[in-house]
Coordinates of C-alpha atoms in Angstrom, one line a residue:
X1 CA 0.0 0.0 0.0
X2 CA 2.8 2.4 0.9
X3 CA 4.5 1.7 -2.5
X4 CA 1.3 2.5 -4.4
X5 CA 0.9 5.7 -2.4
X6 CA 4.5 6.7 -3.1
X7 CA 4.0 6.2 -6.9
X8 CA 0.8 8.2 -7.0
X9 CA 2.5 11.0 -5.1
X10 CA 5.4 10.9 -7.5
X11 CA 3.1 11.2 -10.5
X12 CA 1.3 14.2 -8.9
X13 CA 4.5 15.9 -7.9
X14 CA 6.7 15.3 -10.9
X15 CA 4.8 14.2 -14.1
X16 CA 7.6 15.6 -16.2
X17 CA 10.1 13.0 -14.9
X18 CA 7.7 10.1 -15.8
X19 CA 6.1 11.2 -19.0
X20 CA 8.3 13.6 -20.8
X21 CA 10.1 12.5 -23.9
X22 CA 12.6 15.3 -24.6
X23 CA 14.6 15.5 -27.9
X24 CA 18.3 16.0 -28.1
X25 CA 19.2 19.5 -29.4
X26 CA 22.5 21.0 -30.3
X27 CA 23.1 24.7 -30.6
X28 CA 25.0 26.2 -33.5
X29 CA 26.5 29.6 -32.6
X30 CA 26.2 31.8 -29.6
X31 CA 26.6 35.3 -31.1
X32 CA 22.9 35.9 -31.3
X33 CA 21.6 37.4 -28.0
X34 CA 18.5 35.2 -28.3
X35 CA 20.8 32.3 -27.3
X36 CA 19.6 33.0 -23.8
X37 CA 16.6 30.9 -24.7
X38 CA 18.8 27.9 -25.2
X39 CA 20.9 28.5 -22.2
X40 CA 17.8 28.7 -20.0
X41 CA 16.6 25.4 -21.7
X42 CA 19.9 23.8 -20.9
X43 CA 19.3 24.5 -17.2
X44 CA 15.8 23.0 -17.2
X45 CA 13.4 22.2 -19.9
X46 CA 11.0 19.3 -20.2
X47 CA 10.9 19.4 -24.0
X48 CA 14.5 19.3 -24.9
X49 CA 17.9 18.2 -23.7
X50 CA 20.6 20.6 -24.9
X51 CA 23.5 18.4 -25.6
X52 CA 26.1 21.1 -26.6
X53 CA 26.9 24.5 -27.9
X54 CA 29.1 24.9 -31.0
X55 CA 30.8 28.2 -31.0
X56 CA 34.3 29.1 -32.5
X57 CA 34.7 32.0 -30.1
X58 CA 35.7 30.0 -27.0
X59 CA 35.9 33.1 -24.7
X60 CA 32.3 34.0 -25.6
X61 CA 31.1 30.4 -25.0
X62 CA 32.9 30.1 -21.6
X63 CA 31.5 33.4 -20.5
X64 CA 27.9 32.5 -21.3
X65 CA 28.2 29.0 -19.9
X66 CA 29.6 30.4 -16.7
X67 CA 26.9 33.0 -16.5
X68 CA 24.2 30.4 -16.7
X69 CA 26.1 28.0 -14.4
X70 CA 26.5 25.3 -17.1
X71 CA 29.5 23.0 -17.4
X72 CA 32.3 23.9 -19.8
X73 CA 32.0 20.4 -21.2
X74 CA 28.9 21.6 -23.2
X75 CA 31.2 23.7 -25.4
X76 CA 32.4 22.4 -28.8
X77 CA 34.6 24.3 -31.3
X78 CA 32.4 23.5 -34.3
X79 CA 29.1 22.0 -35.3
X80 CA 30.6 18.9 -36.9
X81 CA 32.4 17.9 -33.6
X82 CA 29.2 18.6 -31.6
X83 CA 27.2 16.3 -33.9
X84 CA 29.8 13.6 -34.0
X85 CA 30.0 13.4 -30.2
X86 CA 26.5 14.1 -29.0
X87 CA 24.2 12.9 -31.8
X88 CA 21.5 15.6 -31.7
X89 CA 18.1 15.1 -33.3
X90 CA 17.8 18.8 -34.1
X91 CA 20.0 21.8 -34.2
X92 CA 19.0 25.4 -33.4
X93 CA 21.0 28.2 -35.0
X94 CA 22.0 31.3 -32.9
X95 CA 24.5 32.7 -35.3
X96 CA 24.3 35.3 -38.1
X97 CA 21.7 35.0 -40.8
X98 CA 24.5 34.5 -43.4
X99 CA 25.6 31.4 -41.4
X100 CA 22.2 29.7 -41.5
X101 CA 23.0 28.1 -44.8
X102 CA 26.1 26.5 -43.4
X103 CA 24.1 25.0 -40.6
X104 CA 21.6 23.5 -43.0
X105 CA 24.4 22.2 -45.2
X106 CA 25.9 20.5 -42.2
X107 CA 22.7 19.1 -40.7
X108 CA 20.5 18.1 -43.6
X109 CA 22.6 15.3 -45.1
X110 CA 22.7 13.8 -41.6
X111 CA 18.9 13.9 -41.2
X112 CA 19.1 16.5 -38.4
X113 CA 16.2 18.9 -38.2
X114 CA 17.1 22.6 -38.1
X115 CA 15.4 25.7 -36.5
X116 CA 17.0 29.1 -37.1
X117 CA 16.3 32.5 -35.6
X118 CA 14.4 34.9 -37.8
X119 CA 14.6 35.4 -40.7
X120 CA 15.3 32.1 -42.5
X121 CA 18.0 33.2 -45.0
X122 CA 20.0 36.3 -45.9
X123 CA 19.1 36.3 -49.6
X124 CA 17.4 34.4 -52.3
X125 CA 20.6 32.5 -53.3
X126 CA 21.0 31.1 -49.8
X127 CA 17.2 30.2 -49.8
X128 CA 17.5 28.3 -53.0
X129 CA 20.4 26.2 -51.7
X130 CA 18.5 25.5 -48.4
X131 CA 15.4 24.4 -50.3
X132 CA 17.4 22.1 -52.5
X133 CA 19.0 20.5 -49.4
X134 CA 15.6 20.0 -47.7
X135 CA 14.2 18.4 -50.9
X136 CA 17.2 16.0 -51.1
X137 CA 17.3 15.3 -47.4
X138 CA 13.8 15.6 -46.0
X139 CA 14.1 17.4 -42.7
X140 CA 12.1 20.1 -40.9
X141 CA 13.5 23.5 -41.6
X142 CA 11.9 25.9 -39.2
X143 CA 12.2 29.6 -38.3
X144 CA 11.7 31.1 -34.8
X145 CA 9.9 34.4 -34.3
X146 CA 9.0 35.7 -30.9
X147 CA 5.6 36.7 -32.1
X148 CA 4.8 33.1 -33.0
X149 CA 4.3 32.3 -29.3
X150 CA 1.8 35.2 -28.6
X151 CA -1.7 33.9 -27.7
X152 CA -3.1 37.0 -29.4
X153 CA -2.0 35.9 -32.9
X154 CA -3.6 32.5 -32.4
X155 CA -6.8 34.1 -31.4
X156 CA -6.6 36.5 -34.3
X157 CA -6.4 33.5 -36.6
X158 CA -9.3 31.8 -35.0
X159 CA -11.5 34.8 -35.3
X160 CA -10.6 35.5 -38.9
X161 CA -10.2 32.0 -40.3
X162 CA -12.2 29.6 -38.0
X163 CA -15.0 31.6 -36.5
X164 CA -15.1 33.9 -39.6
X165 CA -16.5 36.6 -37.3
X166 CA -14.3 39.4 -38.7
X167 CA -15.4 39.2 -42.3
X168 CA -12.9 39.9 -45.1
X169 CA -9.4 40.9 -44.4
X170 CA -8.6 44.3 -45.8
X171 CA -5.5 45.7 -44.2
X172 CA -2.9 44.7 -41.6
X173 CA -0.5 47.3 -40.0
X174 CA 2.4 45.7 -38.2
X175 CA 4.8 47.7 -36.0
X176 CA 8.0 46.0 -34.8
X177 CA 11.2 47.3 -33.3
X178 CA 12.8 49.2 -30.4
X179 CA 15.1 52.2 -30.0
X180 CA 18.1 50.4 -31.6
X181 CA 20.4 47.5 -30.8
X182 CA 23.2 49.7 -29.7
X183 CA 20.8 51.7 -27.5
X184 CA 19.3 48.7 -25.8
X185 CA 22.7 47.2 -25.0
X186 CA 23.1 44.3 -27.4
X187 CA 26.3 42.4 -27.0
X188 CA 29.4 43.3 -29.1
X189 CA 29.4 39.9 -30.6
X190 CA 25.7 40.3 -31.7
X191 CA 26.3 43.9 -33.0
X192 CA 29.3 42.8 -35.0
X193 CA 27.1 41.0 -37.5
X194 CA 23.7 42.6 -36.8
X195 CA 25.0 45.9 -38.3
X196 CA 26.9 44.2 -41.1
X197 CA 25.0 44.4 -44.5
X198 CA 26.5 41.1 -45.6
X199 CA 26.1 39.0 -42.5
X200 CA 22.6 40.3 -41.6
X201 CA 21.4 41.3 -45.0
X202 CA 20.4 44.8 -43.9
X203 CA 19.4 46.7 -40.7
X204 CA 15.9 47.3 -39.4
X205 CA 14.4 46.2 -42.7
X206 CA 15.6 42.7 -42.1
X207 CA 15.7 42.7 -38.3
X208 CA 12.1 43.8 -37.8
X209 CA 10.5 43.9 -41.3
X210 CA 10.7 40.1 -41.2
X211 CA 8.0 39.9 -38.4
X212 CA 5.4 41.6 -40.5
X213 CA 6.3 39.6 -43.6
X214 CA 5.9 36.4 -41.6
X215 CA 2.6 37.3 -40.0
X216 CA 1.0 38.7 -43.2
X217 CA 2.1 35.7 -45.3
X218 CA 0.6 33.4 -42.6
X219 CA -2.7 35.3 -42.5
X220 CA -2.7 35.1 -46.4
X221 CA -2.1 31.3 -46.1
X222 CA 1.0 31.5 -48.2
X223 CA -0.2 33.7 -50.9
X224 CA 2.5 36.0 -52.3
X225 CA 1.8 39.7 -52.6
X226 CA 1.5 41.2 -56.1
X227 CA 4.1 43.8 -55.3
X228 CA 6.4 45.1 -52.6
X229 CA 7.3 48.8 -52.1
X230 CA 9.8 49.9 -49.4
X231 CA 11.4 53.1 -48.1
X232 CA 14.4 52.9 -45.9
X233 CA 16.3 55.6 -44.1
X234 CA 19.5 56.2 -42.1
X235 CA 18.2 58.4 -39.3
X236 CA 21.2 57.6 -37.1
X237 CA 24.1 57.2 -39.6
X238 CA 26.6 58.0 -36.8
X239 CA 25.5 54.8 -35.0
X240 CA 24.5 52.7 -38.0
X241 CA 26.6 53.8 -41.0
X242 CA 26.3 50.6 -43.0
X243 CA 22.6 49.6 -42.6
X244 CA 19.2 51.2 -42.5
X245 CA 17.6 51.9 -39.1
X246 CA 14.1 52.9 -40.4
X247 CA 12.0 51.1 -43.0
X248 CA 8.3 51.0 -44.1
X249 CA 7.2 48.1 -46.4
X250 CA 3.9 48.0 -48.3
X251 CA 2.6 44.6 -49.5
X252 CA -0.1 44.8 -52.2
X253 CA -2.6 41.8 -52.6
X254 CA -5.6 41.6 -54.9
X255 CA -8.0 42.3 -52.0
X256 CA -5.8 43.4 -49.1
X257 CA -2.6 45.2 -48.2
X258 CA -0.1 45.2 -45.4
X259 CA 2.0 48.1 -44.0
X260 CA 5.0 46.9 -42.2
X261 CA 7.0 49.3 -40.0
X262 CA 10.4 48.0 -38.9
X263 CA 12.3 50.5 -36.8
X264 CA 15.4 51.0 -34.6
X265 CA 13.9 54.3 -33.6
X266 CA 10.9 53.5 -31.5
X267 CA 11.1 55.1 -28.0
X268 CA 10.2 51.7 -26.6
X269 CA 10.0 48.0 -27.6
X270 CA 6.9 47.1 -29.5
X271 CA 5.5 44.2 -31.5
X272 CA 2.0 45.2 -32.4
X273 CA -0.3 43.8 -35.1
X274 CA -3.4 45.8 -36.1
X275 CA -5.8 43.8 -38.3
X276 CA -8.6 45.6 -40.1
X277 CA -11.4 43.5 -41.6
X278 CA -14.8 44.3 -43.0
X279 CA -16.5 43.4 -39.7
X280 CA -14.0 44.4 -37.0
X281 CA -10.6 45.5 -35.9
X282 CA -8.1 43.6 -33.7
X283 CA -4.9 44.8 -32.1
X284 CA -2.6 42.0 -31.0
X285 CA 0.6 42.1 -29.0
X286 CA 2.3 40.1 -26.2
X287 CA -0.2 40.9 -23.5
X288 CA -2.9 38.6 -22.2
X289 CA -5.7 40.7 -23.7
X290 CA -6.5 41.8 -27.2
X291 CA -8.3 45.0 -28.2
X292 CA -11.4 44.5 -30.4
X293 CA -13.7 46.9 -32.1
X294 CA -16.8 45.3 -33.7
X295 CA -18.5 46.5 -36.9
X296 CA -20.7 49.5 -36.2
X297 CA -19.1 50.3 -32.8
X298 CA -16.7 53.0 -33.7
X299 CA -14.6 54.0 -30.7
X300 CA -16.2 51.4 -28.5
X301 CA -13.3 49.2 -27.7
X302 CA -13.6 45.9 -25.8
X303 CA -10.9 43.6 -24.5
X304 CA -10.7 39.9 -25.2
X305 CA -9.2 37.7 -22.6
X306 CA -6.7 35.3 -24.2
X307 CA -6.4 31.6 -23.4
X308 CA -2.9 30.1 -23.1
X309 CA -1.6 28.3 -26.1
X310 CA -1.6 24.5 -26.2
X311 CA 1.5 23.2 -24.5
X312 CA 3.1 22.0 -27.7
X313 CA 2.7 25.4 -29.2
X314 CA 3.5 27.5 -26.2
X315 CA 7.2 28.1 -26.9
X316 CA 9.9 27.4 -29.4
X317 CA 11.4 24.2 -27.8
X318 CA 8.0 22.6 -27.1
X319 CA 7.0 23.2 -30.7
X320 CA 10.4 21.9 -32.1
X321 CA 10.0 18.7 -30.0
X322 CA 6.5 18.2 -31.3
X323 CA 7.6 18.6 -34.9
X324 CA 10.6 16.3 -34.5
X325 CA 8.4 13.7 -32.8
X326 CA 5.8 13.9 -35.6
X327 CA 3.1 15.3 -33.3
X328 CA 2.9 18.5 -35.4
X329 CA 3.1 18.8 -39.2
X330 CA 4.3 22.4 -39.7
X331 CA 2.5 22.8 -43.1
X332 CA 1.8 26.6 -43.2
X333 CA 2.6 27.4 -39.6
X334 CA 4.3 30.7 -38.7
X335 CA 7.5 28.7 -38.4
X336 CA 7.2 26.6 -41.5
X337 CA 9.4 26.6 -44.6
X338 CA 6.4 27.2 -46.8
X339 CA 5.7 30.5 -45.1
X340 CA 9.3 31.6 -44.5
X341 CA 10.6 31.1 -48.0
X342 CA 8.0 33.8 -49.0
X343 CA 9.2 36.0 -46.2
X344 CA 12.7 35.9 -47.6
X345 CA 11.3 36.7 -51.1
X346 CA 9.4 39.7 -49.6
X347 CA 12.5 41.0 -47.7
X348 CA 14.7 40.6 -50.8
X349 CA 12.1 42.6 -52.9
X350 CA 11.9 45.2 -50.1
X351 CA 15.6 45.6 -50.1
X352 CA 15.7 46.1 -53.9
X353 CA 12.7 48.5 -53.7
X354 CA 14.4 50.6 -51.0
X355 CA 17.7 50.8 -53.1
X356 CA 16.1 51.5 -56.5
X357 CA 13.1 53.6 -55.3
X358 CA 10.8 51.4 -57.4
X359 CA 7.9 49.0 -56.7
X360 CA 9.0 45.4 -57.2
X361 CA 6.5 43.0 -58.7
X362 CA 6.8 39.3 -57.6
X363 CA 6.5 36.5 -60.1

């Protein structure tokens, strides 16, 4: 009887220990400041076991591992060595966007799934090579955006696509950014490539324009815009001499449009999505409530309380584990290749538009 009671108590107290089935994940690069997600996960996460960090800058790796009280044995000088010694099922890239291709080139032939930080690729050439690798070696190639894990976006989808209570989508205005990576204190290792036009592909246009391109492409269920028009500026050339710090992108569709504002000049951090449809308006962000104005109720704003996301969609590592284990088919999710290859095409067109001062029409 005591044994049975003990087992029942164990299940109640620590279900994670008995029922979790974490996947083995390696980390490629540590120069992206979002690597803190992986370092936290290495300390304690039910969905993944972080088996190692591949980072050529040993001083950086040692500093971060020490900061998070993790053993130095988790450091590897390169991704090939990490894979050979730890056998990960998936690899998450926290290096420059330019280096994402190299991660896929290393992992895909070995059947190792890959998730990169946003956006997927630095240009169309890198994207084409990634797609060819995934076609030859079927793996999940995913892209992580902070906004994917906001309950407000899931509710927005439900109201627009499932409940169909908003009518027809007409316009989406997406505002993402902060007052600048230097101003908010990004690490020197992060800034070294984030402000490099080759390694990052651009400045605010890439860094924050990608969020809007991702969300709008998802809302349009993978439909490409007819055209892309962008205006970029260097409002702070003394801080960011090589890349833009202010960009507005307009996406034109047959029956809708999107205005994407990516900025390193906001006076505060923001990731806001305003959706305008024929029967209502929604304003989504990271908070637990969403603003809603119904048709015919101009100025009469109500707040929708948001439910937590399903556990397997609540954060990047839970989602990654579910995909690797076959519990989720990404299809046209916010993280999917189907959506994010169009994001890269939009960003490439926006970059061309900003340079040439012309509207770019997509094929």
